[in-house]
Coordinates of C-alpha atoms in Angstrom, one line a residue:
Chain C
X1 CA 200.7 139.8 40.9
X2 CA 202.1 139.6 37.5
X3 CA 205.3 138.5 39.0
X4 CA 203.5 135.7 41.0
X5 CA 201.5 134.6 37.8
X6 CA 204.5 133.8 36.4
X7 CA 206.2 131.8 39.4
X8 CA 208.1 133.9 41.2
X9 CA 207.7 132.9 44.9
X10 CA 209.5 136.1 46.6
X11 CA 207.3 138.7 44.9
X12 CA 204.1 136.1 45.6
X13 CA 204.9 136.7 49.6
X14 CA 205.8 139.9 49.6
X15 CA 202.9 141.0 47.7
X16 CA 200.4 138.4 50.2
X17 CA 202.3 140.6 52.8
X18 CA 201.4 143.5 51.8
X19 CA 198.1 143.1 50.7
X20 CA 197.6 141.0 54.2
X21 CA 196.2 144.8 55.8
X22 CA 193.9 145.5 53.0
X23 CA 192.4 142.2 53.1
X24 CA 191.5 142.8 57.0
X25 CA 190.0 146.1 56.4
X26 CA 187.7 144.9 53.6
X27 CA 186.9 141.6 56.1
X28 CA 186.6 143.7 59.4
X29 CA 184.0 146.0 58.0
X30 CA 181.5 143.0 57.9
X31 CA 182.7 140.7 60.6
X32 CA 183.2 142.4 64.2
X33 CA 184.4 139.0 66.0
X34 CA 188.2 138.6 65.6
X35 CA 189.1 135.0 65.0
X36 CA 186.0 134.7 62.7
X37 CA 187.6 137.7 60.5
X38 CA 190.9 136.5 60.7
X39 CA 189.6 132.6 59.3
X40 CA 187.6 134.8 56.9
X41 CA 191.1 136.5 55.8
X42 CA 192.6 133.2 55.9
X43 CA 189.8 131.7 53.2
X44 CA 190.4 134.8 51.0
X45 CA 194.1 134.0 50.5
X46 CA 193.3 130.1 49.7
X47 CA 190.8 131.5 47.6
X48 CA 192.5 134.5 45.6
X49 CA 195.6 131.9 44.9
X50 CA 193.1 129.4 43.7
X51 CA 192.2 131.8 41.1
X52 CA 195.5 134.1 40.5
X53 CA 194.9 132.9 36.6
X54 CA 191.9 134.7 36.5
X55 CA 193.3 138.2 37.3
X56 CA 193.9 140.1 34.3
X57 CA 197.6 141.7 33.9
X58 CA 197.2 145.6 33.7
X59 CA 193.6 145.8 35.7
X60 CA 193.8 147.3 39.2
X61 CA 194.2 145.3 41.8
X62 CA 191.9 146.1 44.5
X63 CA 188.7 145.8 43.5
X64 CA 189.8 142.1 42.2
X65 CA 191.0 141.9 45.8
X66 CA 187.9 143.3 47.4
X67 CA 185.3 141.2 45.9
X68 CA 187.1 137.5 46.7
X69 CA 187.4 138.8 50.5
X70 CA 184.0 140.3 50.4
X71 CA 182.5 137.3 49.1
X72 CA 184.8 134.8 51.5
X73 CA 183.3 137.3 54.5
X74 CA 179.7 136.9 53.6
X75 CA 180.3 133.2 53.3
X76 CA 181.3 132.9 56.9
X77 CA 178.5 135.1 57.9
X78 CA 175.8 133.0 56.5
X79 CA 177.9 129.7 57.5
X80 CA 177.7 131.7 61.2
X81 CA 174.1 132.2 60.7
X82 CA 173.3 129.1 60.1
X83 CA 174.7 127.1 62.9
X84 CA 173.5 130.0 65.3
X85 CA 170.1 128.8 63.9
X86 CA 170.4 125.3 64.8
X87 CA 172.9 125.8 68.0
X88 CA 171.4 126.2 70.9
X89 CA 174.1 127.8 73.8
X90 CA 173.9 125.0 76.4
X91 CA 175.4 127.6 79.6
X92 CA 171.9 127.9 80.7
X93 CA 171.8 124.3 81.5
X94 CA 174.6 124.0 83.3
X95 CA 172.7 123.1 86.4
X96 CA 171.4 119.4 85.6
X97 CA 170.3 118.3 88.8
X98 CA 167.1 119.5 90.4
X99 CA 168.9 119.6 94.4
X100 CA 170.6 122.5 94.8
X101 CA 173.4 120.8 96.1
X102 CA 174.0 118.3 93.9
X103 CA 175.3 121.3 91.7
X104 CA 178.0 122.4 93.9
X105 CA 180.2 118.8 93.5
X106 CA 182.7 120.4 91.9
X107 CA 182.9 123.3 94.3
X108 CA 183.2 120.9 97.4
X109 CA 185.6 119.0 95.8
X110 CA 187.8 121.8 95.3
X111 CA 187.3 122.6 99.2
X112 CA 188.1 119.3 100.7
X113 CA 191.6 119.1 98.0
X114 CA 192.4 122.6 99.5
X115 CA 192.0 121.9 103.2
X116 CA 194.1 118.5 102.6
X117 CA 196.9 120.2 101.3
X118 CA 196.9 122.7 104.3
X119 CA 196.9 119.9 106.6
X120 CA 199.7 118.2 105.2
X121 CA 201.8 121.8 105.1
X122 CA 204.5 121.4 108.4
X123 CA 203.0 122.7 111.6
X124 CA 204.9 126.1 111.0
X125 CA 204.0 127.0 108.0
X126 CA 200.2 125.6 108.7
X127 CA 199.7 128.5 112.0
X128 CA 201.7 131.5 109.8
X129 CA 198.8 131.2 107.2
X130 CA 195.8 130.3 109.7
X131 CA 196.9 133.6 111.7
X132 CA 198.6 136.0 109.0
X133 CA 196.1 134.9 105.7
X134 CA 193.0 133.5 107.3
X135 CA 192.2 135.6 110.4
X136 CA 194.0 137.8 108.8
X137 CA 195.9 139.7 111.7
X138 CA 198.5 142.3 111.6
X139 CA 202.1 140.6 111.6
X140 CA 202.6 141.8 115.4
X141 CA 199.7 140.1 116.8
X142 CA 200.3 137.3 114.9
X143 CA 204.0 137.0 116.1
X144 CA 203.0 137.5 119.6
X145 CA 200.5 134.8 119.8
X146 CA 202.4 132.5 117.6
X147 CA 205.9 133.2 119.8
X148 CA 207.5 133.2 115.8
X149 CA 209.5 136.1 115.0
X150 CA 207.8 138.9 112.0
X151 CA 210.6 137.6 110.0
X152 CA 210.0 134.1 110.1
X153 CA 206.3 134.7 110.2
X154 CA 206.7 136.5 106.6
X155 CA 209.0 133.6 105.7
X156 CA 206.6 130.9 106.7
X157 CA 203.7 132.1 104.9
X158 CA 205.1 133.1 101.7
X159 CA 206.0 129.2 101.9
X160 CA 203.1 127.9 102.7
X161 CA 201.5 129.6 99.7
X162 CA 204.5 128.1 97.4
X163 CA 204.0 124.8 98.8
X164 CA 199.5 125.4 98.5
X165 CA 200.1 126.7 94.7
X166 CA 202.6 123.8 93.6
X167 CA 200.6 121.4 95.1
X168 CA 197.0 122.3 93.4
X169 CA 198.7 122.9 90.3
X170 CA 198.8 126.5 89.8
X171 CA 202.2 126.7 89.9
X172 CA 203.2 128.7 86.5
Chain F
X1 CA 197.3 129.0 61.7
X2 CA 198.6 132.1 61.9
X3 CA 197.6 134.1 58.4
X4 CA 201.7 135.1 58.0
X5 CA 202.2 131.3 58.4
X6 CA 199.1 130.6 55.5
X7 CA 201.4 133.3 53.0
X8 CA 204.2 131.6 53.9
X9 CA 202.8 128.2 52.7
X10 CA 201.0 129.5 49.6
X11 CA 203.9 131.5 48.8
X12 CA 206.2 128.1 48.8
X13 CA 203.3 126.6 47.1
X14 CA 203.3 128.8 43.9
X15 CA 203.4 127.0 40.4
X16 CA 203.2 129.2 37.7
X17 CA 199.7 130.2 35.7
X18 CA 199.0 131.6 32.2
X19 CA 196.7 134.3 33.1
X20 CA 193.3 133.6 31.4
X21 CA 192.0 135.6 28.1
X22 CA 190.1 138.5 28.6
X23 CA 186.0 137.7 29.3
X24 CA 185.7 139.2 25.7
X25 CA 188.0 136.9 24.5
X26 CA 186.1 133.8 26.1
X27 CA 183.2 134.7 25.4
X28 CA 183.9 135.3 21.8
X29 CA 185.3 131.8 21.6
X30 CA 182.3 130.1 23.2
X31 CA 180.4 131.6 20.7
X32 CA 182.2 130.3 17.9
X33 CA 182.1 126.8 19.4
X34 CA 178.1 127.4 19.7
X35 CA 177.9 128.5 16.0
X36 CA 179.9 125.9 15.0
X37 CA 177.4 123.2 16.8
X38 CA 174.5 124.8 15.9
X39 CA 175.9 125.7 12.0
X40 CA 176.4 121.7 12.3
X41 CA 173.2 120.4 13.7
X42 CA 171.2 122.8 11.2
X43 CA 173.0 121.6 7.9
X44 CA 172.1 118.3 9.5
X45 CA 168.7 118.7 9.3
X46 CA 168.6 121.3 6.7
X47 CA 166.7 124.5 6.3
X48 CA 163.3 124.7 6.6
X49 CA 161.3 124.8 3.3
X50 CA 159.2 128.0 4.2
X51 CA 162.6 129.8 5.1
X52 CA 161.9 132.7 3.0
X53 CA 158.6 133.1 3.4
X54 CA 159.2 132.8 7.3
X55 CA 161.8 135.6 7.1
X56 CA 159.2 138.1 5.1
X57 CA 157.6 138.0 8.1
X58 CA 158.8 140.5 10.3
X59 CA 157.9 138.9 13.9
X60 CA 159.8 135.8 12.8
X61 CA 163.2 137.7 12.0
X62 CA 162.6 140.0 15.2
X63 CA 161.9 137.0 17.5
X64 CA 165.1 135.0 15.8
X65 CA 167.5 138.2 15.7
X66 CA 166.3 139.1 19.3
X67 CA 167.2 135.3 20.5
X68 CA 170.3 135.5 18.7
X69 CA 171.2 138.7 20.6
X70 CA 170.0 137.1 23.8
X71 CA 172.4 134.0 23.5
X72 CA 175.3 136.6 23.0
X73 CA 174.5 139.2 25.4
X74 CA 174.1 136.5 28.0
X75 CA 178.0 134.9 26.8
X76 CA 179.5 138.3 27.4
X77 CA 177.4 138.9 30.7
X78 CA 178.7 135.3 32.2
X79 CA 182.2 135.7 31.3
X80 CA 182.6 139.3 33.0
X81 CA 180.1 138.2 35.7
X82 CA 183.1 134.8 36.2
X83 CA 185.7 137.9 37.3
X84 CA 185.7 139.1 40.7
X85 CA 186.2 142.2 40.3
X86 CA 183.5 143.0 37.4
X87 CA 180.3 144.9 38.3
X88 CA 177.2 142.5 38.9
X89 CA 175.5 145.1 36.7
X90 CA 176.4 142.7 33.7
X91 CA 174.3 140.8 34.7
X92 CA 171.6 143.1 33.4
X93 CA 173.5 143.1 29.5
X94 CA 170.7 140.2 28.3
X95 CA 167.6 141.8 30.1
X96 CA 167.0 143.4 26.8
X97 CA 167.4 141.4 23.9
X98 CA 165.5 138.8 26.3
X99 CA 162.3 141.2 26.7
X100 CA 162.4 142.2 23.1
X101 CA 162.3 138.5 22.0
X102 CA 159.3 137.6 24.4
X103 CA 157.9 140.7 23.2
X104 CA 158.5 139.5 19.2
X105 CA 157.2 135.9 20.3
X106 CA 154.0 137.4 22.1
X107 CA 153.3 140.1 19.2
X108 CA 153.7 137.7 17.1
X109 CA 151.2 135.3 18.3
X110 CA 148.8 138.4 18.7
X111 CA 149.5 138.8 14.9
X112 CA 149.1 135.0 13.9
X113 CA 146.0 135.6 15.6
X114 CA 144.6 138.2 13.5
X115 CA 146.3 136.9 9.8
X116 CA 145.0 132.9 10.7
X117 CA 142.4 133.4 12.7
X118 CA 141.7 131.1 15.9
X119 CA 143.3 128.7 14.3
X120 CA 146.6 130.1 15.4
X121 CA 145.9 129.0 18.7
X122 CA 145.3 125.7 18.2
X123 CA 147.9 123.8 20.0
X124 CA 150.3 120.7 19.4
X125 CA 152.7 118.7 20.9
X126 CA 156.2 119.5 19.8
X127 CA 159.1 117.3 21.9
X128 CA 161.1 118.0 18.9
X129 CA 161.6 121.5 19.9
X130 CA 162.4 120.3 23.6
X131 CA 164.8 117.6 22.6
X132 CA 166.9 120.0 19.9
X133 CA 166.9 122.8 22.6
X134 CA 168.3 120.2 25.2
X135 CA 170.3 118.4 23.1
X136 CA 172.6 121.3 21.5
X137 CA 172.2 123.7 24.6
X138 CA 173.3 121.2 27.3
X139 CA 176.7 120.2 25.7
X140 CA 177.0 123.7 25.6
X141 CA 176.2 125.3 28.6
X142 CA 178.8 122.4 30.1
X143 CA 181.9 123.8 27.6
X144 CA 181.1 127.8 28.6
X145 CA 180.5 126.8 32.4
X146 CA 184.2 124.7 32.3
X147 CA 185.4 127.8 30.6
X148 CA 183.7 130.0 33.3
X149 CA 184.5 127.5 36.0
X150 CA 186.2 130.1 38.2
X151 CA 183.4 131.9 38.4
X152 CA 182.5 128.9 40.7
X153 CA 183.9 130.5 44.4
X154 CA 183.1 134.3 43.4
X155 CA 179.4 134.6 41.8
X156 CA 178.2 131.2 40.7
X157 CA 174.6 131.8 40.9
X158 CA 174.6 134.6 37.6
X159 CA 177.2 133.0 36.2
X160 CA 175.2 129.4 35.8
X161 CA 172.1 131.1 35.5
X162 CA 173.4 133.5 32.2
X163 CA 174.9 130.1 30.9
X164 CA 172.4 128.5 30.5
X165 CA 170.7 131.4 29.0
X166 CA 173.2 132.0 26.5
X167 CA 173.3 128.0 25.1
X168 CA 169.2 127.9 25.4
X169 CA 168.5 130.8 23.2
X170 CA 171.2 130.0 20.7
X171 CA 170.1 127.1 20.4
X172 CA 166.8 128.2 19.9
X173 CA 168.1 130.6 17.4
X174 CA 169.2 127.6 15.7
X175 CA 166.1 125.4 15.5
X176 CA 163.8 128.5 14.0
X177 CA 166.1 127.8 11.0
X178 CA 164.9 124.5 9.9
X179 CA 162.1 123.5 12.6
X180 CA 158.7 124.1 11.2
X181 CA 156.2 125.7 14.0
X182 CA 153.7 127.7 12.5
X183 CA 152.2 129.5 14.9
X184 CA 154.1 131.7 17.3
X185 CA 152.3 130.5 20.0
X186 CA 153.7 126.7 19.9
X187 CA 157.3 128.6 19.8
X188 CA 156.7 130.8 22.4
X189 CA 155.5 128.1 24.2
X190 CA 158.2 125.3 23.4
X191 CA 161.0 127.6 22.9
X192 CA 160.2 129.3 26.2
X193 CA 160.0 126.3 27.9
X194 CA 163.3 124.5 26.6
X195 CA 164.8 127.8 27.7
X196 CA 163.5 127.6 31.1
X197 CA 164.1 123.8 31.4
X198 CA 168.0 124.5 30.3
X199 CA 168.5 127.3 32.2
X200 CA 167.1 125.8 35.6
X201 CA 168.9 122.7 35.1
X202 CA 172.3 124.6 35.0
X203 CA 171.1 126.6 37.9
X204 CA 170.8 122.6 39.6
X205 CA 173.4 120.8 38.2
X206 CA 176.1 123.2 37.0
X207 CA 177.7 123.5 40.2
X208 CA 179.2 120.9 40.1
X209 CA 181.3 121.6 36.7
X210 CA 182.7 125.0 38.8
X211 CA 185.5 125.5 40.7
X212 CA 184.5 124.8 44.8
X213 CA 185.7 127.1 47.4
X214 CA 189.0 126.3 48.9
X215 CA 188.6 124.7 52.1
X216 CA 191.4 125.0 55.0
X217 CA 192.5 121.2 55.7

């Protein structure tokens, strides 16, 4: 610290590095959530280089360490407490309209996209997923009242999932 | 951001600082400053005429030493209170010279009481008191809260709290030299309240003279 009071940039990260862990620990034990510890780390660091002039050469360390993130941890706890007060979590509402299936738009949507896309798969593909995915039947009864080999049954499907993934977008 | 990243920024960031004084040290400095402005304001106005008979008394020197050991407890308690990693138990340093002083002031006027008669009671307007109080602490809560201003994202509250405690009762020090107040009761009274005037205007105002916390932008 000493080192980084006078300038020196290399000893300034390595020591920031080092003390990174410490800093965590002292954060973690008041704040459980993750992110909101890590920001609380974050506004420890901003804060204990805003005042490296104010640590005195020859004093320990940690406690000088402890109280800025101690005191950057209860910030964001009050700071959380506070917009918890006035915040009001709006899943509860998320039916709006009163008819129940006015809420479900989004649903049939969704249904109408995917049964588009199946008709628009080649006629092949179309009957090896209607037989082997929707009525879900053993390959050998499908092959035998589709007259298409296992083989190209297996084939067939697998691409008309391909095709039914790139299509809606969940492709990768 | 990632913290690493954060360290990597400050890191590339880094000017070079002189690390401050020790609190002793700044606190002893303040003080000088304050008996330098006070020195000044009372050889303005001169001494009061009754000086010596005043210091005969023994409330008056109590009540004056005990305010003058208030206004420096409370310097060293602020300027350990401005490090981080100080114990807030400093905070308790002027607890004592401040009770001993209302003590002095309220014996005192107990003792006016029985030496004067009801007389001592008898009570006055004094704005003097309030203005000298205001006008010496003030410019000098603002100098040891700029000195203390890194106090400012660590423990403000204390910190602006025992600075205006510290100027207030110096200052207060100061005017018993050359204001005259007879009874103990107007100083009690007009001290005590200059003193709580100062003291919650830094607690308002001061803020602003202190070092924010650092906000990520």
């Amino acid at each position: 610290m000493v080192a980084a009071q006078a300038g020196d940039q290399r000893a300034y990260d390595r020591l920031l590095r080092a003390i990174l862990p410490f800093l965590r620990a002292v954060v973690r034990r008041r704040i459980a959530h993750a992110a909101e510890a890590e920001d609380a780390v974050q506004d420890a660091l901003l804060t204990l280089h805003q005042l490296r002039a104010s640590y005195e050469p020859g004093r320990p360390l940690r406690p000088w360490l402890a109280a800025i993130a101690e005191r950057r941890a209860v910030d964001r706890l009050r700071r959380h407490g506070r917009r918890q007060g006035r915040e009001t979590p709006i899943d509860e509402f998320g039916e709006t309209l009163a008819a129940p299936m006015a809420n479900e738009g989004e649903a049939r949507v969704a249904a109408a996209e995917l049964r588009a896309a199946v008709a628009d798969l080649p006629p092949a593909q179309r009957t090896a997923l209607a037989l082997a995915k929707l009525q879900d039947l053993p390959l050998a009864e499908a092959s035998a009242r589709s007259g298409m080999s296992v083989g190209a049954l297996k084939v067939a499907t697998h691409r008309a999932v391909k095709a039914l993934r790139k299509r809606l977008g969940a492709e990768e | 951001m990632r913290s690493e990243e954060l360290i990597g920024r400050l890191a590339a960031d880094l000017r070079p600082v002189r690390p401050m004084p020790p609190p002793a040290l700044q606190a002893l400095q303040w003080l000088l400053l304050a008996l330098l402005v006070i020195g000044c304001a009372v050889a303005v106005y001169g001494l009061r005429h009754d000086i010596h008979d005043r210091m005969a008394i023994m409330w008056d020197v109590g009540q004056f030493l005990a305010s003058v050991a208030t206004g420096i407890a409370a310097a060293f308690a602020a300027a350990l209170l401005a490090r981080p990693d100080r114990p807030g138990a400093w905070a308790l340093l002027p607890v004592g010279p401040l009770l001993l002083w209302l003590a002095a002031l309220g014996w005192g006027t107990f003792a006016d009481v029985h030496r004067i008669g009801p007389e001592a009671m008898a009570m006055d307007t004094s704005w003097g008191c309030l203005k000298f109080i205001l006008g010496t602490g003030t410019p000098l809560t603002v100098a040891l809260l700029l000195l203390l201003r890194h106090a400012g994202p660590v423990r403000p509250l204390p910190v602006l709290l025992l600075g205006g405690l510290a100027s207030a009762s110096l200052a207060s020090a100061g005017l018993s030299l050359f204001h005259h107040l007879d009874a103990m009761l107007m100083v009690l009274i007009w001290h005590g309240s200059a003193v709580a005037v100062l003291v919650v205007l830094a607690w308002a105002l001061g803020a602003r003279l202190l070092l924010q916390v650092p906000r990520q932008g």
